[in-house]
Amino acid sequence: MLDEFAVGGVRTNLAFLRRIIAHPAFADAELDTGFIPRYQANLLPPSEALSDAFWQTAAIAWHLSTPARVRHDDPHSPWSGANGLRLG
């Protein structure tokens, strides 16, 4: 049934669904919300170690996503002077 599907251009979970319907417990209708966690060793491919390039990219992305810290010794910062100015 799932072998009739052909999808191009995007990643799908068809291979995962094929492994589910090919599993003996699925054929025996042993179905509940714990099916995937219980049989994940058979259903999911083994995880591979992430490459150094992945970790380097993740570190750069994390660094770029952290907000810049306000320096209190910056003379151009509105927070550096306590001149009594009140807004509002």
PDB file of N, CA and C in Angstrom:
ATOM      1  N   MET A   1       0.832  -1.180   0.000  1.00  0.00           N
ATOM      2  CA  MET A   1       0.000   0.000   0.000  1.00  0.00           C
ATOM      3  C   MET A   1       0.884   1.255   0.000  1.00  0.00           C
ATOM      4  N   LEU A   2       1.816   1.385   0.920  1.00  0.00           N
ATOM      5  CA  LEU A   2       2.677   2.570   0.952  1.00  0.00           C
ATOM      6  C   LEU A   2       3.709   2.556  -0.168  1.00  0.00           C
ATOM      7  N   ASP A   3       3.928   1.390  -0.782  1.00  0.00           N
ATOM      8  CA  ASP A   3       4.886   1.318  -1.880  1.00  0.00           C
ATOM      9  C   ASP A   3       4.382   2.040  -3.120  1.00  0.00           C
ATOM     10  N   GLU A   4       3.112   2.382  -3.157  1.00  0.00           N
ATOM     11  CA  GLU A   4       2.540   3.080  -4.304  1.00  0.00           C
ATOM     12  C   GLU A   4       2.819   4.583  -4.253  1.00  0.00           C
ATOM     13  N   PHE A   5       3.293   5.088  -3.132  1.00  0.00           N
ATOM     14  CA  PHE A   5       3.535   6.519  -2.987  1.00  0.00           C
ATOM     15  C   PHE A   5       4.914   6.880  -3.516  1.00  0.00           C
ATOM     16  N   ALA A   6       4.956   7.958  -4.244  1.00  0.00           N
ATOM     17  CA  ALA A   6       6.219   8.534  -4.692  1.00  0.00           C
ATOM     18  C   ALA A   6       6.124  10.031  -4.449  1.00  0.00           C
ATOM     19  N   VAL A   7       6.968  10.530  -3.591  1.00  0.00           N
ATOM     20  CA  VAL A   7       6.950  11.947  -3.249  1.00  0.00           C
ATOM     21  C   VAL A   7       8.322  12.508  -3.573  1.00  0.00           C
ATOM     22  N   GLY A   8       8.343  13.604  -4.278  1.00  0.00           N
ATOM     23  CA  GLY A   8       9.613  14.213  -4.641  1.00  0.00           C
ATOM     24  C   GLY A   8       9.746  15.607  -4.064  1.00  0.00           C
ATOM     25  N   GLY A   9      10.976  15.996  -3.802  1.00  0.00           N
ATOM     26  CA  GLY A   9      11.240  17.361  -3.381  1.00  0.00           C
ATOM     27  C   GLY A   9      11.217  17.606  -1.890  1.00  0.00           C
ATOM     28  N   VAL A  10      10.603  16.742  -1.126  1.00  0.00           N
ATOM     29  CA  VAL A  10      10.556  16.913   0.332  1.00  0.00           C
ATOM     30  C   VAL A  10      10.855  15.575   0.993  1.00  0.00           C
ATOM     31  N   ARG A  11      11.329  15.644   2.216  1.00  0.00           N
ATOM     32  CA  ARG A  11      11.567  14.415   2.979  1.00  0.00           C
ATOM     33  C   ARG A  11      10.254  13.954   3.581  1.00  0.00           C
ATOM     34  N   THR A  12      10.040  12.668   3.583  1.00  0.00           N
ATOM     35  CA  THR A  12       8.815  12.101   4.151  1.00  0.00           C
ATOM     36  C   THR A  12       9.181  11.044   5.175  1.00  0.00           C
ATOM     37  N   ASN A  13       8.171  10.543   5.863  1.00  0.00           N
ATOM     38  CA  ASN A  13       8.381   9.457   6.819  1.00  0.00           C
ATOM     39  C   ASN A  13       7.839   8.141   6.272  1.00  0.00           C
ATOM     40  N   LEU A  14       7.786   7.995   4.946  1.00  0.00           N
ATOM     41  CA  LEU A  14       7.250   6.771   4.351  1.00  0.00           C
ATOM     42  C   LEU A  14       8.039   5.534   4.775  1.00  0.00           C
ATOM     43  N   ALA A  15       9.344   5.622   4.836  1.00  0.00           N
ATOM     44  CA  ALA A  15      10.145   4.461   5.247  1.00  0.00           C
ATOM     45  C   ALA A  15       9.794   4.058   6.675  1.00  0.00           C
ATOM     46  N   PHE A  16       9.607   5.037   7.541  1.00  0.00           N
ATOM     47  CA  PHE A  16       9.212   4.770   8.928  1.00  0.00           C
ATOM     48  C   PHE A  16       7.842   4.099   8.967  1.00  0.00           C
ATOM     49  N   LEU A  17       6.895   4.621   8.199  1.00  0.00           N
ATOM     50  CA  LEU A  17       5.553   4.030   8.164  1.00  0.00           C
ATOM     51  C   LEU A  17       5.583   2.614   7.602  1.00  0.00           C
ATOM     52  N   ARG A  18       6.445   2.376   6.628  1.00  0.00           N
ATOM     53  CA  ARG A  18       6.583   1.014   6.079  1.00  0.00           C
ATOM     54  C   ARG A  18       7.093   0.054   7.152  1.00  0.00           C
ATOM     55  N   ARG A  19       8.062   0.504   7.953  1.00  0.00           N
ATOM     56  CA  ARG A  19       8.578  -0.364   9.023  1.00  0.00           C
ATOM     57  C   ARG A  19       7.497  -0.640  10.064  1.00  0.00           C
ATOM     58  N   ILE A  20       6.641   0.339  10.336  1.00  0.00           N
ATOM     59  CA  ILE A  20       5.554   0.130  11.302  1.00  0.00           C
ATOM     60  C   ILE A  20       4.595  -0.932  10.795  1.00  0.00           C
ATOM     61  N   ILE A  21       4.122  -0.794   9.555  1.00  0.00           N
ATOM     62  CA  ILE A  21       3.115  -1.756   9.077  1.00  0.00           C
ATOM     63  C   ILE A  21       3.716  -3.129   8.800  1.00  0.00           C
ATOM     64  N   ALA A  22       5.045  -3.219   8.667  1.00  0.00           N
ATOM     65  CA  ALA A  22       5.688  -4.519   8.481  1.00  0.00           C
ATOM     66  C   ALA A  22       5.987  -5.211   9.809  1.00  0.00           C
ATOM     67  N   HIS A  23       5.823  -4.507  10.913  1.00  0.00           N
ATOM     68  CA  HIS A  23       6.146  -5.075  12.227  1.00  0.00           C
ATOM     69  C   HIS A  23       5.096  -6.114  12.625  1.00  0.00           C
ATOM     70  N   PRO A  24       5.520  -7.262  13.170  1.00  0.00           N
ATOM     71  CA  PRO A  24       4.563  -8.306  13.566  1.00  0.00           C
ATOM     72  C   PRO A  24       3.534  -7.834  14.594  1.00  0.00           C
ATOM     73  N   ALA A  25       3.921  -6.987  15.516  1.00  0.00           N
ATOM     74  CA  ALA A  25       2.970  -6.503  16.524  1.00  0.00           C
ATOM     75  C   ALA A  25       1.878  -5.658  15.875  1.00  0.00           C
ATOM     76  N   PHE A  26       2.209  -4.945  14.826  1.00  0.00           N
ATOM     77  CA  PHE A  26       1.201  -4.166  14.104  1.00  0.00           C
ATOM     78  C   PHE A  26       0.226  -5.113  13.409  1.00  0.00           C
ATOM     79  N   ALA A  27       0.760  -6.162  12.801  1.00  0.00           N
ATOM     80  CA  ALA A  27      -0.098  -7.147  12.133  1.00  0.00           C
ATOM     81  C   ALA A  27      -1.012  -7.848  13.127  1.00  0.00           C
ATOM     82  N   ASP A  28      -0.548  -8.028  14.366  1.00  0.00           N
ATOM     83  CA  ASP A  28      -1.363  -8.665  15.409  1.00  0.00           C
ATOM     84  C   ASP A  28      -2.267  -7.667  16.118  1.00  0.00           C
ATOM     85  N   ALA A  29      -2.311  -6.436  15.629  1.00  0.00           N
ATOM     86  CA  ALA A  29      -3.156  -5.367  16.186  1.00  0.00           C
ATOM     87  C   ALA A  29      -2.833  -5.072  17.648  1.00  0.00           C
ATOM     88  N   GLU A  30      -1.566  -5.207  18.017  1.00  0.00           N
ATOM     89  CA  GLU A  30      -1.118  -4.831  19.362  1.00  0.00           C
ATOM     90  C   GLU A  30      -0.774  -3.339  19.325  1.00  0.00           C
ATOM     91  N   LEU A  31      -1.806  -2.534  19.235  1.00  0.00           N
ATOM     92  CA  LEU A  31      -1.626  -1.105  19.006  1.00  0.00           C
ATOM     93  C   LEU A  31      -2.091  -0.296  20.201  1.00  0.00           C
ATOM     94  N   ASP A  32      -1.263   0.624  20.619  1.00  0.00           N
ATOM     95  CA  ASP A  32      -1.614   1.602  21.644  1.00  0.00           C
ATOM     96  C   ASP A  32      -0.620   2.748  21.534  1.00  0.00           C
ATOM     97  N   THR A  33      -0.746   3.719  22.388  1.00  0.00           N
ATOM     98  CA  THR A  33       0.128   4.892  22.301  1.00  0.00           C
ATOM     99  C   THR A  33       1.584   4.579  22.641  1.00  0.00           C
ATOM    100  N   GLY A  34       1.858   3.419  23.192  1.00  0.00           N
ATOM    101  CA  GLY A  34       3.226   3.034  23.510  1.00  0.00           C
ATOM    102  C   GLY A  34       3.883   2.200  22.430  1.00  0.00           C
ATOM    103  N   PHE A  35       3.211   2.025  21.300  1.00  0.00           N
ATOM    104  CA  PHE A  35       3.737   1.161  20.241  1.00  0.00           C
ATOM    105  C   PHE A  35       5.120   1.612  19.771  1.00  0.00           C
ATOM    106  N   ILE A  36       5.245   2.866  19.396  1.00  0.00           N
ATOM    107  CA  ILE A  36       6.529   3.340  18.858  1.00  0.00           C
ATOM    108  C   ILE A  36       7.631   3.313  19.914  1.00  0.00           C
ATOM    109  N   PRO A  37       7.404   3.832  21.137  1.00  0.00           N
ATOM    110  CA  PRO A  37       8.487   3.735  22.133  1.00  0.00           C
ATOM    111  C   PRO A  37       8.879   2.285  22.451  1.00  0.00           C
ATOM    112  N   ARG A  38       7.891   1.400  22.457  1.00  0.00           N
ATOM    113  CA  ARG A  38       8.162   0.001  22.803  1.00  0.00           C
ATOM    114  C   ARG A  38       9.010  -0.683  21.733  1.00  0.00           C
ATOM    115  N   TYR A  39       8.789  -0.356  20.473  1.00  0.00           N
ATOM    116  CA  TYR A  39       9.479  -1.029  19.373  1.00  0.00           C
ATOM    117  C   TYR A  39      10.427  -0.103  18.616  1.00  0.00           C
ATOM    118  N   GLN A  40      10.834   0.986  19.245  1.00  0.00           N
ATOM    119  CA  GLN A  40      11.648   1.959  18.524  1.00  0.00           C
ATOM    120  C   GLN A  40      12.981   1.398  18.058  1.00  0.00           C
ATOM    121  N   ALA A  41      13.505   0.412  18.746  1.00  0.00           N
ATOM    122  CA  ALA A  41      14.773  -0.180  18.304  1.00  0.00           C
ATOM    123  C   ALA A  41      14.620  -0.821  16.928  1.00  0.00           C
ATOM    124  N   ASN A  42      13.427  -1.349  16.632  1.00  0.00           N
ATOM    125  CA  ASN A  42      13.166  -1.953  15.331  1.00  0.00           C
ATOM    126  C   ASN A  42      12.658  -0.941  14.309  1.00  0.00           C
ATOM    127  N   LEU A  43      12.029   0.110  14.777  1.00  0.00           N
ATOM    128  CA  LEU A  43      11.373   1.049  13.871  1.00  0.00           C
ATOM    129  C   LEU A  43      12.262   2.205  13.436  1.00  0.00           C
ATOM    130  N   LEU A  44      13.146   2.640  14.308  1.00  0.00           N
ATOM    131  CA  LEU A  44      13.976   3.807  14.014  1.00  0.00           C
ATOM    132  C   LEU A  44      15.387   3.376  13.645  1.00  0.00           C
ATOM    133  N   PRO A  45      15.997   4.058  12.694  1.00  0.00           N
ATOM    134  CA  PRO A  45      17.376   3.714  12.364  1.00  0.00           C
ATOM    135  C   PRO A  45      18.294   4.075  13.527  1.00  0.00           C
ATOM    136  N   PRO A  46      19.413   3.385  13.645  1.00  0.00           N
ATOM    137  CA  PRO A  46      20.329   3.723  14.743  1.00  0.00           C
ATOM    138  C   PRO A  46      20.833   5.153  14.581  1.00  0.00           C
ATOM    139  N   SER A  47      20.966   5.824  15.693  1.00  0.00           N
ATOM    140  CA  SER A  47      21.437   7.210  15.628  1.00  0.00           C
ATOM    141  C   SER A  47      22.942   7.220  15.387  1.00  0.00           C
ATOM    142  N   GLU A  48      23.353   8.183  14.617  1.00  0.00           N
ATOM    143  CA  GLU A  48      24.769   8.324  14.298  1.00  0.00           C
ATOM    144  C   GLU A  48      25.336   9.502  15.080  1.00  0.00           C
ATOM    145  N   ALA A  49      26.606   9.447  15.335  1.00  0.00           N
ATOM    146  CA  ALA A  49      27.261  10.563  16.020  1.00  0.00           C
ATOM    147  C   ALA A  49      27.226  11.786  15.110  1.00  0.00           C
ATOM    148  N   LEU A  50      27.003  12.933  15.705  1.00  0.00           N
ATOM    149  CA  LEU A  50      26.961  14.167  14.929  1.00  0.00           C
ATOM    150  C   LEU A  50      28.381  14.635  14.629  1.00  0.00           C
ATOM    151  N   SER A  51      28.559  15.171  13.446  1.00  0.00           N
ATOM    152  CA  SER A  51      29.897  15.565  12.992  1.00  0.00           C
ATOM    153  C   SER A  51      30.393  16.811  13.725  1.00  0.00           C
ATOM    154  N   ASP A  52      31.703  17.009  13.649  1.00  0.00           N
ATOM    155  CA  ASP A  52      32.295  18.216  14.232  1.00  0.00           C
ATOM    156  C   ASP A  52      31.742  19.467  13.557  1.00  0.00           C
ATOM    157  N   ALA A  53      31.492  19.374  12.248  1.00  0.00           N
ATOM    158  CA  ALA A  53      30.938  20.526  11.526  1.00  0.00           C
ATOM    159  C   ALA A  53      29.565  20.890  12.074  1.00  0.00           C
ATOM    160  N   PHE A  54      28.768  19.890  12.430  1.00  0.00           N
ATOM    161  CA  PHE A  54      27.456  20.164  13.015  1.00  0.00           C
ATOM    162  C   PHE A  54      27.614  20.929  14.320  1.00  0.00           C
ATOM    163  N   TRP A  55      28.494  20.442  15.196  1.00  0.00           N
ATOM    164  CA  TRP A  55      28.665  21.078  16.503  1.00  0.00           C
ATOM    165  C   TRP A  55      29.244  22.483  16.365  1.00  0.00           C
ATOM    166  N   GLN A  56      30.144  22.684  15.412  1.00  0.00           N
ATOM    167  CA  GLN A  56      30.689  24.022  15.185  1.00  0.00           C
ATOM    168  C   GLN A  56      29.595  24.975  14.706  1.00  0.00           C
ATOM    169  N   THR A  57      28.759  24.509  13.790  1.00  0.00           N
ATOM    170  CA  THR A  57      27.662  25.338  13.290  1.00  0.00           C
ATOM    171  C   THR A  57      26.659  25.626  14.394  1.00  0.00           C
ATOM    172  N   ALA A  58      26.368  24.627  15.215  1.00  0.00           N
ATOM    173  CA  ALA A  58      25.435  24.825  16.332  1.00  0.00           C
ATOM    174  C   ALA A  58      25.991  25.845  17.322  1.00  0.00           C
ATOM    175  N   ALA A  59      27.283  25.779  17.591  1.00  0.00           N
ATOM    176  CA  ALA A  59      27.891  26.733  18.527  1.00  0.00           C
ATOM    177  C   ALA A  59      27.839  28.152  17.973  1.00  0.00           C
ATOM    178  N   ILE A  60      28.097  28.294  16.685  1.00  0.00           N
ATOM    179  CA  ILE A  60      28.026  29.625  16.069  1.00  0.00           C
ATOM    180  C   ILE A  60      26.594  30.151  16.112  1.00  0.00           C
ATOM    181  N   ALA A  61      25.631  29.292  15.778  1.00  0.00           N
ATOM    182  CA  ALA A  61      24.219  29.710  15.805  1.00  0.00           C
ATOM    183  C   ALA A  61      23.805  30.116  17.208  1.00  0.00           C
ATOM    184  N   TRP A  62      24.238  29.362  18.205  1.00  0.00           N
ATOM    185  CA  TRP A  62      23.897  29.705  19.592  1.00  0.00           C
ATOM    186  C   TRP A  62      24.516  31.045  19.976  1.00  0.00           C
ATOM    187  N   HIS A  63      25.779  31.213  19.610  1.00  0.00           N
ATOM    188  CA  HIS A  63      26.466  32.463  19.945  1.00  0.00           C
ATOM    189  C   HIS A  63      25.782  33.660  19.288  1.00  0.00           C
ATOM    190  N   LEU A  64      25.388  33.501  18.031  1.00  0.00           N
ATOM    191  CA  LEU A  64      24.731  34.604  17.324  1.00  0.00           C
ATOM    192  C   LEU A  64      23.324  34.867  17.838  1.00  0.00           C
ATOM    193  N   SER A  65      22.721  33.877  18.473  1.00  0.00           N
ATOM    194  CA  SER A  65      21.350  34.058  18.967  1.00  0.00           C
ATOM    195  C   SER A  65      21.298  34.679  20.358  1.00  0.00           C
ATOM    196  N   THR A  66      22.430  34.721  21.045  1.00  0.00           N
ATOM    197  CA  THR A  66      22.428  35.320  22.380  1.00  0.00           C
ATOM    198  C   THR A  66      22.494  36.833  22.245  1.00  0.00           C
ATOM    199  N   PRO A  67      21.691  37.544  23.010  1.00  0.00           N
ATOM    200  CA  PRO A  67      21.690  39.005  22.892  1.00  0.00           C
ATOM    201  C   PRO A  67      23.008  39.602  23.384  1.00  0.00           C
ATOM    202  N   ALA A  68      23.368  40.701  22.766  1.00  0.00           N
ATOM    203  CA  ALA A  68      24.583  41.399  23.190  1.00  0.00           C
ATOM    204  C   ALA A  68      24.365  41.970  24.583  1.00  0.00           C
ATOM    205  N   ARG A  69      25.385  41.944  25.371  1.00  0.00           N
ATOM    206  CA  ARG A  69      25.280  42.482  26.731  1.00  0.00           C
ATOM    207  C   ARG A  69      25.475  43.990  26.704  1.00  0.00           C
ATOM    208  N   VAL A  70      24.700  44.670  27.491  1.00  0.00           N
ATOM    209  CA  VAL A  70      24.826  46.123  27.599  1.00  0.00           C
ATOM    210  C   VAL A  70      26.015  46.430  28.493  1.00  0.00           C
ATOM    211  N   ARG A  71      26.897  47.251  27.981  1.00  0.00           N
ATOM    212  CA  ARG A  71      28.059  47.651  28.774  1.00  0.00           C
ATOM    213  C   ARG A  71      27.702  48.904  29.541  1.00  0.00           C
ATOM    214  N   HIS A  72      27.890  48.869  30.818  1.00  0.00           N
ATOM    215  CA  HIS A  72      27.549  50.016  31.654  1.00  0.00           C
ATOM    216  C   HIS A  72      28.612  51.112  31.600  1.00  0.00           C
ATOM    217  N   ASP A  73      29.791  50.789  31.066  1.00  0.00           N
ATOM    218  CA  ASP A  73      30.822  51.814  30.956  1.00  0.00           C
ATOM    219  C   ASP A  73      30.820  52.485  29.576  1.00  0.00           C
ATOM    220  N   ASP A  74      29.830  52.196  28.749  1.00  0.00           N
ATOM    221  CA  ASP A  74      29.699  52.807  27.431  1.00  0.00           C
ATOM    222  C   ASP A  74      29.122  54.215  27.592  1.00  0.00           C
ATOM    223  N   PRO A  75      29.872  55.259  27.237  1.00  0.00           N
ATOM    224  CA  PRO A  75      29.370  56.626  27.441  1.00  0.00           C
ATOM    225  C   PRO A  75      28.164  56.961  26.560  1.00  0.00           C
ATOM    226  N   HIS A  76      27.918  56.189  25.520  1.00  0.00           N
ATOM    227  CA  HIS A  76      26.791  56.448  24.626  1.00  0.00           C
ATOM    228  C   HIS A  76      25.544  55.664  25.026  1.00  0.00           C
ATOM    229  N   SER A  77      25.650  54.861  26.052  1.00  0.00           N
ATOM    230  CA  SER A  77      24.501  54.095  26.523  1.00  0.00           C
ATOM    231  C   SER A  77      23.547  55.000  27.290  1.00  0.00           C
ATOM    232  N   PRO A  78      22.241  54.877  27.053  1.00  0.00           N
ATOM    233  CA  PRO A  78      21.300  55.697  27.823  1.00  0.00           C
ATOM    234  C   PRO A  78      21.288  55.338  29.300  1.00  0.00           C
ATOM    235  N   TRP A  79      21.867  54.222  29.653  1.00  0.00           N
ATOM    236  CA  TRP A  79      21.864  53.780  31.048  1.00  0.00           C
ATOM    237  C   TRP A  79      23.125  54.194  31.794  1.00  0.00           C
ATOM    238  N   SER A  80      24.084  54.791  31.069  1.00  0.00           N
ATOM    239  CA  SER A  80      25.344  55.134  31.735  1.00  0.00           C
ATOM    240  C   SER A  80      25.248  56.401  32.575  1.00  0.00           C
ATOM    241  N   GLY A  81      24.351  57.278  32.238  1.00  0.00           N
ATOM    242  CA  GLY A  81      24.247  58.518  32.996  1.00  0.00           C
ATOM    243  C   GLY A  81      23.028  58.534  33.897  1.00  0.00           C
ATOM    244  N   ALA A  82      23.208  59.018  35.087  1.00  0.00           N
ATOM    245  CA  ALA A  82      22.085  59.170  36.022  1.00  0.00           C
ATOM    246  C   ALA A  82      21.831  60.664  36.164  1.00  0.00           C
ATOM    247  N   ASN A  83      21.256  61.256  35.092  1.00  0.00           N
ATOM    248  CA  ASN A  83      21.111  62.708  35.073  1.00  0.00           C
ATOM    249  C   ASN A  83      19.724  63.177  35.504  1.00  0.00           C
ATOM    250  N   GLY A  84      18.890  62.305  35.983  1.00  0.00           N
ATOM    251  CA  GLY A  84      17.585  62.706  36.483  1.00  0.00           C
ATOM    252  C   GLY A  84      16.523  62.851  35.412  1.00  0.00           C
ATOM    253  N   LEU A  85      16.831  62.542  34.154  1.00  0.00           N
ATOM    254  CA  LEU A  85      15.850  62.633  33.080  1.00  0.00           C
ATOM    255  C   LEU A  85      14.732  61.627  33.310  1.00  0.00           C
ATOM    256  N   ARG A  86      13.503  62.097  33.224  1.00  0.00           N
ATOM    257  CA  ARG A  86      12.342  61.218  33.377  1.00  0.00           C
ATOM    258  C   ARG A  86      11.478  61.332  32.135  1.00  0.00           C
ATOM    259  N   LEU A  87      11.040  60.226  31.647  1.00  0.00           N
ATOM    260  CA  LEU A  87      10.148  60.200  30.495  1.00  0.00           C
ATOM    261  C   LEU A  87       8.769  59.803  30.971  1.00  0.00           C
ATOM    262  N   GLY A  88       7.761  60.534  30.537  1.00  0.00           N
ATOM    263  CA  GLY A  88       6.385  60.147  30.829  1.00  0.00           C
ATOM    264  C   GLY A  88       5.770  60.759  32.025  1.00  0.00           C
TER     265      GLY A  88
END
